[in-house]
CSV table of C-alpha atoms and ligand atoms in Angstrom, one decimal:
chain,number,residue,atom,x,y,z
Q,1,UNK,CA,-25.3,-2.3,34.4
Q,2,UNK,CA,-22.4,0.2,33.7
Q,3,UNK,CA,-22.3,3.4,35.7
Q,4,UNK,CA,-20.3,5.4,32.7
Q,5,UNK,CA,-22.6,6.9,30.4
Q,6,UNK,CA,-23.0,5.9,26.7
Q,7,UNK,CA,-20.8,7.6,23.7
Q,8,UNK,CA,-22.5,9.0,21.2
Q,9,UNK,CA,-21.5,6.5,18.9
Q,10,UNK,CA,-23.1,3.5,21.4
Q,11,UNK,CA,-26.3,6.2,21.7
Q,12,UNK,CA,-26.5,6.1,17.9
Q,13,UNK,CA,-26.4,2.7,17.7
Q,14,UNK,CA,-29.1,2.3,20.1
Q,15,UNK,CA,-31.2,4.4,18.1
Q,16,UNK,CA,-30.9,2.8,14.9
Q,17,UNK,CA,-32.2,0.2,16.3
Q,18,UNK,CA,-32.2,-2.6,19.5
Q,19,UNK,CA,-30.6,-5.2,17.5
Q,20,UNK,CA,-27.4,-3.7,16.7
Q,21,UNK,CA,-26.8,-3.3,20.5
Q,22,UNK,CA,-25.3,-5.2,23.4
Q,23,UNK,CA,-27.2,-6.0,26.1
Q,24,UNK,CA,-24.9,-3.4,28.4
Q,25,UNK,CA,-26.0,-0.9,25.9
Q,26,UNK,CA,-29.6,-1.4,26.3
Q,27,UNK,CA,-29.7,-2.1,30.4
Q,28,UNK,CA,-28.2,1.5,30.4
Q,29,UNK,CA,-30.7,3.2,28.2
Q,30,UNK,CA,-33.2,1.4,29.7
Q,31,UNK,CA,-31.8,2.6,33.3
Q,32,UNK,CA,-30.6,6.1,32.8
Q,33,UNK,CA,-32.9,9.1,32.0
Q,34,UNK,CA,-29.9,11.1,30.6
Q,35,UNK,CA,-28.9,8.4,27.6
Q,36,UNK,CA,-32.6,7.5,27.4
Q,37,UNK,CA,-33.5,11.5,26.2
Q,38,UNK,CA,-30.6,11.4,24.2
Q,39,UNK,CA,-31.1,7.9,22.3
Q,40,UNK,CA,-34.7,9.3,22.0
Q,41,UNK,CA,-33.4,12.7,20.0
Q,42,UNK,CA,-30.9,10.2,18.0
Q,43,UNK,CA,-34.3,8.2,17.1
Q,44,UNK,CA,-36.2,11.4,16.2
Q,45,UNK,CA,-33.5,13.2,14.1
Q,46,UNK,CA,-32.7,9.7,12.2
Q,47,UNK,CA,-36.7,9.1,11.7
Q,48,UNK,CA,-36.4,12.8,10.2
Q,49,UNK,CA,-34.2,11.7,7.6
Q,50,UNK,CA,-35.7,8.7,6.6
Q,51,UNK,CA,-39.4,11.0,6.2
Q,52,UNK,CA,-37.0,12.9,4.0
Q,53,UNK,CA,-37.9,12.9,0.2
Q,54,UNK,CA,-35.1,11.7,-1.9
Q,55,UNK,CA,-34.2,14.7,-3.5
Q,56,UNK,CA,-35.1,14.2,-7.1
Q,57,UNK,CA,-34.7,17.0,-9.8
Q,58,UNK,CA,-37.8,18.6,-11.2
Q,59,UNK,CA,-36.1,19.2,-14.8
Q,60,UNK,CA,-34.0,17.3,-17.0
Q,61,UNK,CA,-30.0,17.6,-15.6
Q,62,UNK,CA,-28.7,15.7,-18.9
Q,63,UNK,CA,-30.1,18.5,-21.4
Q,64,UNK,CA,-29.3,21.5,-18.8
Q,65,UNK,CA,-25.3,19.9,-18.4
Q,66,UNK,CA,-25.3,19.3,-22.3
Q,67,UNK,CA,-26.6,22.7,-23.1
Q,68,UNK,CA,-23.9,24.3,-20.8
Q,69,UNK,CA,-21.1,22.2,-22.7
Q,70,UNK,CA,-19.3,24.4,-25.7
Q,71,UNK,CA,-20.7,23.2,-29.2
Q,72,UNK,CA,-18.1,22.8,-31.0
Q,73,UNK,CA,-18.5,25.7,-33.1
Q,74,UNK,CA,-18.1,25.9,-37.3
Q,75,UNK,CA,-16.0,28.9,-38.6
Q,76,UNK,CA,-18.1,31.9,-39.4
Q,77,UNK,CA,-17.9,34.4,-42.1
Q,78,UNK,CA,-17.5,37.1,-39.6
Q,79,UNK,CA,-14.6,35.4,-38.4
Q,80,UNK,CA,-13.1,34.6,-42.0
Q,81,UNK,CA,-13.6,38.6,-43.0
Q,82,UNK,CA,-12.1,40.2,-40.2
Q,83,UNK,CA,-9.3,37.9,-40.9
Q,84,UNK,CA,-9.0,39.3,-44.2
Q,85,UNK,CA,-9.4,43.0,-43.1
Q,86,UNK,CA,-6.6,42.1,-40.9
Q,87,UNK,CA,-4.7,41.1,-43.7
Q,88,UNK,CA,-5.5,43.3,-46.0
Q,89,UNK,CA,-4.8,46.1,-43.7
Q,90,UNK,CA,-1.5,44.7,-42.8
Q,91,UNK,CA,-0.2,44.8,-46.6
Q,92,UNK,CA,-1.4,48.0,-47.1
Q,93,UNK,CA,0.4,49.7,-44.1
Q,94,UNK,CA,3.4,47.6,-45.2
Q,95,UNK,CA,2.7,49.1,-48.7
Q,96,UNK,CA,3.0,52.2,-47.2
Q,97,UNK,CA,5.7,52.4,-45.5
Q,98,UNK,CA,8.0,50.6,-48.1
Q,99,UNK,CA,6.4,53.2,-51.0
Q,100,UNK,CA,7.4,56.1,-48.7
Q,101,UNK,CA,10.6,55.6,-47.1
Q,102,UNK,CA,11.7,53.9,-50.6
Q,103,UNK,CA,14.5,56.9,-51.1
Q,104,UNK,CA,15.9,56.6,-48.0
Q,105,UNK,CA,15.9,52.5,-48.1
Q,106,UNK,CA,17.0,52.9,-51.5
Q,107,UNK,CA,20.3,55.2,-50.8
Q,108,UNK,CA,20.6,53.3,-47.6
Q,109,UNK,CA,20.8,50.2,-49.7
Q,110,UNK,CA,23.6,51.3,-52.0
Q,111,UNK,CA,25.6,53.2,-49.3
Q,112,UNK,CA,26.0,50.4,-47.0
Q,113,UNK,CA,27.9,46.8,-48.3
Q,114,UNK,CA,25.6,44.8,-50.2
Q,115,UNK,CA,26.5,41.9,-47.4
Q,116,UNK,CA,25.1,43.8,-44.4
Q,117,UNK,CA,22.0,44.8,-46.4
Q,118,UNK,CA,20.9,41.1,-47.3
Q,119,UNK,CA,21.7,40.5,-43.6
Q,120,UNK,CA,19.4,43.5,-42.6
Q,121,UNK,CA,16.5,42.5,-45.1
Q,122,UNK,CA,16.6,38.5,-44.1
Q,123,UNK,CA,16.4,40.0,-40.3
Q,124,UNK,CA,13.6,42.2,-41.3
Q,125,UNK,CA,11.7,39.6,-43.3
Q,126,UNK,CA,12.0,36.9,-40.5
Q,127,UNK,CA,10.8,39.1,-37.8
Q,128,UNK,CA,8.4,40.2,-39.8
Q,129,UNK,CA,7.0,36.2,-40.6
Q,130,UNK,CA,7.4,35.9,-36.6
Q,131,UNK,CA,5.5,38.7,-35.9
Q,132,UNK,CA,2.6,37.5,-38.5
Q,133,UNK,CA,2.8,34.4,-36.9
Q,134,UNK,CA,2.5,35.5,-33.7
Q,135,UNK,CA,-0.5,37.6,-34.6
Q,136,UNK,CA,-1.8,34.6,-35.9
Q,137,UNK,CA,-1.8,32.6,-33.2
Q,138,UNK,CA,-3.2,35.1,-31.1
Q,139,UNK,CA,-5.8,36.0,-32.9
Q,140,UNK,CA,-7.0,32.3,-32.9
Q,141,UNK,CA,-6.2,31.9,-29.5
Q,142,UNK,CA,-8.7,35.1,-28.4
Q,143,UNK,CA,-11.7,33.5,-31.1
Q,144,UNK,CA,-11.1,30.5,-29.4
Q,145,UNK,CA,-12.2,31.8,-26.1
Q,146,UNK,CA,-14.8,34.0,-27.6
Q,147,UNK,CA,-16.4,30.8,-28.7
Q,148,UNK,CA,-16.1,29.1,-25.4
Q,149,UNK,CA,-17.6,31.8,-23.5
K,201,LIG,ZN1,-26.3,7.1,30.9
């Protein structure tokens, strides 16, 4: 018999059951009141969890998890018109603006070399692709979290 108490480790042993343990480990239980309460709260908490149900869910987890996943979601008409609105407002402002400042353009245009104006209306007509593009991409990017939320 070993003076030197058990570790919890040996204690735990002892509770899961005799035949895991040495014979030191037993003559000590068997001996000492202190490791003998303690292996019998081991036994206890350890009987506790085996009385304990297996936890088993009372609904179906596949349909709740699939239901949760984003459906992969068709294009809708709502999406398709503000799209055109969009558009159509775009042109229109564009419209607009070209109808209106059209003197100014126009005596511009003439004033200044012809070279430097193509220059100035390929800048102006490549940013203005970019910025449609841009828009574009945006606009696609924000539906595509609408539909994900
Ligand atoms: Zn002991």
């Amino acid at each position: 018999m070993t003076t030197k108490h058990l570790s919890e480790a040996e204690m735990q042993q002892f509770a899961l059951g005799i035949g895991n343990c040495t014979t030191a480990i037993i003559d000590h239980v068997q001996s000492c009141e202190t490791c003998r309460i303690k292996a019998d709260t081991y036994k206890l908490i350890f009987n506790e969890i085996k009385v304990q149900p297996k936890p088993v869910f009372d609904f179906n987890l596949t349909d709740l998890v699939m239901n949760q996943l984003p459906q992969p979601k068709q294009n809708t008409s709502f999406e398709n018109v503000v799209l055109y609105i969009t558009a159509v407002v775009s042109i229109l402002i564009t419209g607009f603006a070209i109808y209106f400042f059209w003197p100014f353009l126009s005596s511009a245009l003439t004033d200044i070399t012809p070279i430097v104006s193509y220059l100035v209306i390929t800048t102006l007509a490549s940013l203005l692709v970019f910025m449609c593009i841009d828009m574009f991409a945006k606009y696609n990017k924000q539906m595509k979290i609408l539909n994900f939320s």
